[in-house]
Coordinates of C-alpha atoms in Angstrom, one line a residue:
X8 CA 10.9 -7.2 18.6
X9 CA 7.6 -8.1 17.2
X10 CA 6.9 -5.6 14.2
X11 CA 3.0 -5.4 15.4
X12 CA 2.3 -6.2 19.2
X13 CA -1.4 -4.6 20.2
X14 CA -1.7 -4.8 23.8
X15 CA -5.0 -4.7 25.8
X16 CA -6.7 -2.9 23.0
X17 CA -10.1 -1.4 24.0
X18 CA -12.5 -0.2 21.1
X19 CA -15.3 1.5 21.6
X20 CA -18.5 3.8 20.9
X21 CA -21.4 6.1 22.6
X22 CA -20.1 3.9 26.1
X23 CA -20.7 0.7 24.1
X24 CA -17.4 -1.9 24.2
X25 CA -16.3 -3.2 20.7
X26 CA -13.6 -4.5 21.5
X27 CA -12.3 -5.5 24.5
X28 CA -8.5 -6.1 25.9
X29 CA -7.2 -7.8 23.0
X30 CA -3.7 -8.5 22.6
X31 CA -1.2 -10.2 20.3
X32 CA 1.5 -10.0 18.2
X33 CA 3.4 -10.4 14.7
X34 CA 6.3 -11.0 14.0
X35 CA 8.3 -9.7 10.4
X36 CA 7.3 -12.3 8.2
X37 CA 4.8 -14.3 10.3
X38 CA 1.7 -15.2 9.1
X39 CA -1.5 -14.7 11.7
X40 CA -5.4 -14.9 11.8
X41 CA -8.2 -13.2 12.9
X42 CA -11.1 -15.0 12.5
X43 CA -14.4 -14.5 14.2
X44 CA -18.2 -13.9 12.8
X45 CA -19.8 -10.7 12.0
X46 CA -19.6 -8.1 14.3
X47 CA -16.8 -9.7 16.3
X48 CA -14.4 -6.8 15.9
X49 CA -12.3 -7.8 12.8
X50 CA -12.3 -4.9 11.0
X51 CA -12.5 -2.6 13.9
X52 CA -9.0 -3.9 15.0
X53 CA -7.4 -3.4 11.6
X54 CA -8.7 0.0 11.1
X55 CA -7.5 0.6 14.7
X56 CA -3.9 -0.9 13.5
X57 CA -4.0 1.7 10.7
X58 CA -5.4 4.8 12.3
X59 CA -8.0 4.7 10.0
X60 CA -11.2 4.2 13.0
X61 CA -14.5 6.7 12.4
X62 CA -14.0 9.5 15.1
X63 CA -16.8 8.6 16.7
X64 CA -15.1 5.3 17.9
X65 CA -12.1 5.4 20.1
X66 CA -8.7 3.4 20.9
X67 CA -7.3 2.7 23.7
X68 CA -4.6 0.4 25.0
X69 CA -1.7 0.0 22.8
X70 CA -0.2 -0.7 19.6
X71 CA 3.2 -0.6 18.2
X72 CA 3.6 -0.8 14.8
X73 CA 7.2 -0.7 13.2
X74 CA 8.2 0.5 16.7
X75 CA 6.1 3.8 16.7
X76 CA 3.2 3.9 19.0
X77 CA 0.1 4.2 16.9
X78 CA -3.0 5.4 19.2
X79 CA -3.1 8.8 19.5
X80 CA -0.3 9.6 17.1
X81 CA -0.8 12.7 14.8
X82 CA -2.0 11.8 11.5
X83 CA 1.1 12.6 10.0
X84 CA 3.0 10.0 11.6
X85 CA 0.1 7.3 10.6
X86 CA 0.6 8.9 6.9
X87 CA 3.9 7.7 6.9
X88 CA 3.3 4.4 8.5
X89 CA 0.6 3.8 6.2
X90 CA 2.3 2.0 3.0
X91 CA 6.0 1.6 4.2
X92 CA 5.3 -0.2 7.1
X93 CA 1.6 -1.4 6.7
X94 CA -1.0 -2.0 3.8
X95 CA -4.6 -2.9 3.8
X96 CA -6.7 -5.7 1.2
X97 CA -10.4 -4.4 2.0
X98 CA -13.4 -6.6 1.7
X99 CA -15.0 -5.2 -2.1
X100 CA -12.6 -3.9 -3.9
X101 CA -15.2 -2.2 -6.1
X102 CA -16.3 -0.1 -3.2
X103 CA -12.6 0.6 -2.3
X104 CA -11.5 1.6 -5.6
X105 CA -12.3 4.9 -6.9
X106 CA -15.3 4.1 -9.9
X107 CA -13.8 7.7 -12.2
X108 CA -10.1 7.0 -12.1
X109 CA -8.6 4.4 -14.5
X110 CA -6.8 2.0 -12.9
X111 CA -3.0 1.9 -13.7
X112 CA -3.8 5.5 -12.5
X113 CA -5.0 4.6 -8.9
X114 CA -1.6 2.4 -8.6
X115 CA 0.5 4.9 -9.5
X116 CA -0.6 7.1 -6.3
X117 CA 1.2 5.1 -3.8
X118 CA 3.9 4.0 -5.8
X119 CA 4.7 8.0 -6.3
X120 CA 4.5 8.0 -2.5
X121 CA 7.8 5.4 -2.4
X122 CA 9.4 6.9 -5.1
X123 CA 9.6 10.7 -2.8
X124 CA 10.8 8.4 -0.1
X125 CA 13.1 6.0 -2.1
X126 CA 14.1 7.8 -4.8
X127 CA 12.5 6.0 -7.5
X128 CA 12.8 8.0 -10.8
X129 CA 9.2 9.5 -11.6
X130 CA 10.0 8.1 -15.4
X131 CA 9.8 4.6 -14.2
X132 CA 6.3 4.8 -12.9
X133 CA 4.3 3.5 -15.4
X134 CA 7.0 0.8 -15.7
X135 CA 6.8 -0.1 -12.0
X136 CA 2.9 -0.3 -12.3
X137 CA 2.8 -2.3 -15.4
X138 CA 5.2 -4.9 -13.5
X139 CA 3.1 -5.1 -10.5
X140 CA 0.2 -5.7 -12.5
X141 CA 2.0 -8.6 -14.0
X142 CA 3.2 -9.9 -10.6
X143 CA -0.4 -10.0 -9.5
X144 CA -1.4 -12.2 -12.6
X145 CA -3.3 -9.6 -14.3
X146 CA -3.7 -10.7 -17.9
X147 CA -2.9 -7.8 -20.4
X148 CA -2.0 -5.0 -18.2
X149 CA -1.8 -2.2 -20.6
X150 CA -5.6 -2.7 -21.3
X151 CA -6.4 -2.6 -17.9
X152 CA -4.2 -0.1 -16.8
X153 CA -6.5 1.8 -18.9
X154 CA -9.5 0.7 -17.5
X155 CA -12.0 1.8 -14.9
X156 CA -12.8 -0.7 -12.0
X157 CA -16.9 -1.4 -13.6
X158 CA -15.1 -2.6 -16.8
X159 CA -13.0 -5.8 -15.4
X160 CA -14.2 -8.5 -13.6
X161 CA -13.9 -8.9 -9.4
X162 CA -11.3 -11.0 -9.5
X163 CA -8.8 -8.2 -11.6
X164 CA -10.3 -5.5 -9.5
X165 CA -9.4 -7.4 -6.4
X166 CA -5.6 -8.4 -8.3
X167 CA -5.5 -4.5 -8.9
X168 CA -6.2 -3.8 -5.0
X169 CA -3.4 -6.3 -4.2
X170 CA -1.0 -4.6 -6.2
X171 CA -1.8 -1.0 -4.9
X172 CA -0.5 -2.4 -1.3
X173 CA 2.6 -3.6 -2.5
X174 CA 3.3 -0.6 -4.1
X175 CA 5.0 0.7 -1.4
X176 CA 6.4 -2.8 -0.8
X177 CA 4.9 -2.5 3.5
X178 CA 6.4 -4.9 5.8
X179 CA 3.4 -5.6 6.9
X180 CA 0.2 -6.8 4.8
X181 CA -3.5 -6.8 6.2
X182 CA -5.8 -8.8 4.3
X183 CA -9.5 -7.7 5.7
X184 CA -11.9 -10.8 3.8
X185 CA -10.2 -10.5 1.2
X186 CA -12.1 -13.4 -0.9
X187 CA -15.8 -12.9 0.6
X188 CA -16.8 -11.0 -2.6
X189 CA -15.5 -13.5 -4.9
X190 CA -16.9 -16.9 -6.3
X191 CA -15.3 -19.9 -5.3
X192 CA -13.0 -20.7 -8.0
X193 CA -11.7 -17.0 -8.0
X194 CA -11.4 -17.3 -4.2
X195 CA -8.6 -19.9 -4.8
X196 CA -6.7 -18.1 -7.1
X197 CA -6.1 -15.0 -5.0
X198 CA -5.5 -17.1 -1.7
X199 CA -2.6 -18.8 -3.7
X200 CA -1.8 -15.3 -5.6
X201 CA -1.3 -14.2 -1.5
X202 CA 0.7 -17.2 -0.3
X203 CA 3.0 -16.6 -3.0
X204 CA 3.6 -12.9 -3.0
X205 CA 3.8 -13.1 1.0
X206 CA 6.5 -15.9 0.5
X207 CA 8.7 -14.4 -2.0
X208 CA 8.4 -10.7 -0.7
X209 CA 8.9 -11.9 2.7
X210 CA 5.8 -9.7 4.4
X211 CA 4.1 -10.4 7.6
X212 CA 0.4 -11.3 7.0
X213 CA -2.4 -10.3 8.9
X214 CA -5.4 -12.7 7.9
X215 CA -8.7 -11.5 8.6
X216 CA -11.7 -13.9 7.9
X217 CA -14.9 -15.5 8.7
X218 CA -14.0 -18.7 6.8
X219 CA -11.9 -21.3 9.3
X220 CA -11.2 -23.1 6.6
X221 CA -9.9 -19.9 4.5
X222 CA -7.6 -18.6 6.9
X223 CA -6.0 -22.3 7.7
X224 CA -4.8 -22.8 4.4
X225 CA -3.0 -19.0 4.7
X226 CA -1.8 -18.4 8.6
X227 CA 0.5 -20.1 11.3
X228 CA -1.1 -19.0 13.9
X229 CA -4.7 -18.1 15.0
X230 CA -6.9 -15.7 17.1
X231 CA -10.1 -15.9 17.3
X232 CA -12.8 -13.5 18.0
X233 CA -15.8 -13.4 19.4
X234 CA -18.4 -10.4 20.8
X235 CA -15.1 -8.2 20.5
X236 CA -13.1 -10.1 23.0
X237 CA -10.3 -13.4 21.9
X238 CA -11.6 -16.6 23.4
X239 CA -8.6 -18.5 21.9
X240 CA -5.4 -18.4 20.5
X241 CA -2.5 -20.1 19.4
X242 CA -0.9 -22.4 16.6
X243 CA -3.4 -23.2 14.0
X244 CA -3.1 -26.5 14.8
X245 CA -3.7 -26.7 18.1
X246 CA -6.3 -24.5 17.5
X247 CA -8.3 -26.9 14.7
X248 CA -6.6 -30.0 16.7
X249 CA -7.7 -29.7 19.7
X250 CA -9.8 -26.4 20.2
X251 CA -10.3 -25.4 24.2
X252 CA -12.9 -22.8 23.8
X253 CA -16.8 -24.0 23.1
X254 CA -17.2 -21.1 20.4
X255 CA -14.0 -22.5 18.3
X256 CA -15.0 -26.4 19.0
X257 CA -18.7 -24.7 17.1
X258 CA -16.5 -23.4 14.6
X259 CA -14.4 -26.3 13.6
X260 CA -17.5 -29.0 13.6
X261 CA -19.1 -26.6 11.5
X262 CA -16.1 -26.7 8.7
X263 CA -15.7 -30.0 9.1
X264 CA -19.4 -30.9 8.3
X265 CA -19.5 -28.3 5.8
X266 CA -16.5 -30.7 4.0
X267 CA -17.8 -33.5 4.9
X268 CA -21.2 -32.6 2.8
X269 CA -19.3 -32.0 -0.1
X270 CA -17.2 -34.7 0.2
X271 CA -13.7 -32.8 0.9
X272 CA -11.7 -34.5 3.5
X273 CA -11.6 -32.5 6.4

């Protein structure tokens, strides 16, 4: 059994479609894209995975996450989903971080959620977030444990946003852009900082991204998105191979040229 499968997910608002019967599915430790440009219904789809949509958009169709059905469960079901068996990477972590709480703090909070549910000794807290830090490449983790997210750089604010959704080590990790708000150089380290933390921790991945070229280097398998609705999917590549759909054949000239201008091979 797939540990996500959405099945002819509708999203929408004010009579307006969003999104519009899209289905796929992961399997536990399968790696899969979402890719599609702005407004295509990325986002909306992971918040819809998470329970997490604006009331005034609604969900319908299905999705089955860790075997519990998640539209239109009570929010205390989602509460528990949310960490165990899913996590979220959002866009800016500086805008998903809280600005007045230092941030060995803010990964404490969900890592006290797993240690009510596991067990974990309250005394080993600040020991379980100093490690995390350090498995997310954080240089010096005692100073920035101490920190507040305006006094580190993006990168270590998005490093400390990875390690808050391990914390409650989900089997299932979304990764909304996680690398738009980041400079190129940056952008590199925390795609290979994901690959490697995916890999050893043995997580499903749930790429979400704009970039073709991005999400290739990360996923097995693609879907991509366009005015809410998937207009192709399969393995990645087939999909940058030999795409079927006009919109993705766009998509993959455009990376290629894009290479090809600064002399990458494609």
């Amino acid at each position: 059994m797939s540990l996500l499968t959405v099945e002819g997910l509708k999203i929408s608002t004010d009579g307006r479609a969003l999104v519009s019967d899209l289905s796929f599915a992961v399997g536990a430790g399968e790696r899969m894209g979402l890719i599609g440009e702005s407004g295509s219904g990325k986002s909306l789809t992971a918040m819809a995975i998470t329970g997490l949509l604006p009331r005034n958009i609604s969900a319908r169709g299905s999705i089955t996450l860790d075997g519990q059905q998640v539209i239109g469960a009570p929010e205390r079901n989602l509460g528990q989903l949310r960490g165990s068996a899913t996590a979220v990477i959002f866009q800016e972590p500086l805008t998903a971080l809280d600005p007045l709480t230092r941030l060995g703090r803010q990964i404490e909070e969900p890592l006290r959620r797993r240690y009510r549910r596991d067990g974990l000794d309250p005394k080993t807290v600040k020991h379980e977030v100093l490690a995390l830090m350090e498995r997310v490449a954080l240089p010096q983790p005692e100073r920035i444990a101490a920190a507040y997210p305006y006094e580190v750089s993006g990168g270590q604010r998005q490093r400390v946003a990875i390690a808050m959704a391990l914390a409650c080590r989900p089997k299932l990790l979304i990764a909304d852009e996680p690398t738009t708000a980041l400079d190129v150089t940056t952008q590199a380290e925390i795609l290979k900082l994901l690959d490697s933390l995916v890999r050893d921790l043995g997580m499903a991945l749930l790429f979400i991204s704009h970039d073709l070229p991005v999400v290739a280097n990360v996923v097995d398998r693609l879907t991509v998105l366009r005015n809410g609705k998937a207009v192709e999917q399969g393995p990645v590549r087939d999909v940058l191979g030999a795409p079927k759909n006009p919109y993705t054949k766009t998509l993959v000239e455009a990376a290629r040229a894009f290479d090809q201008a600064l002399g990458r091979t494609p």
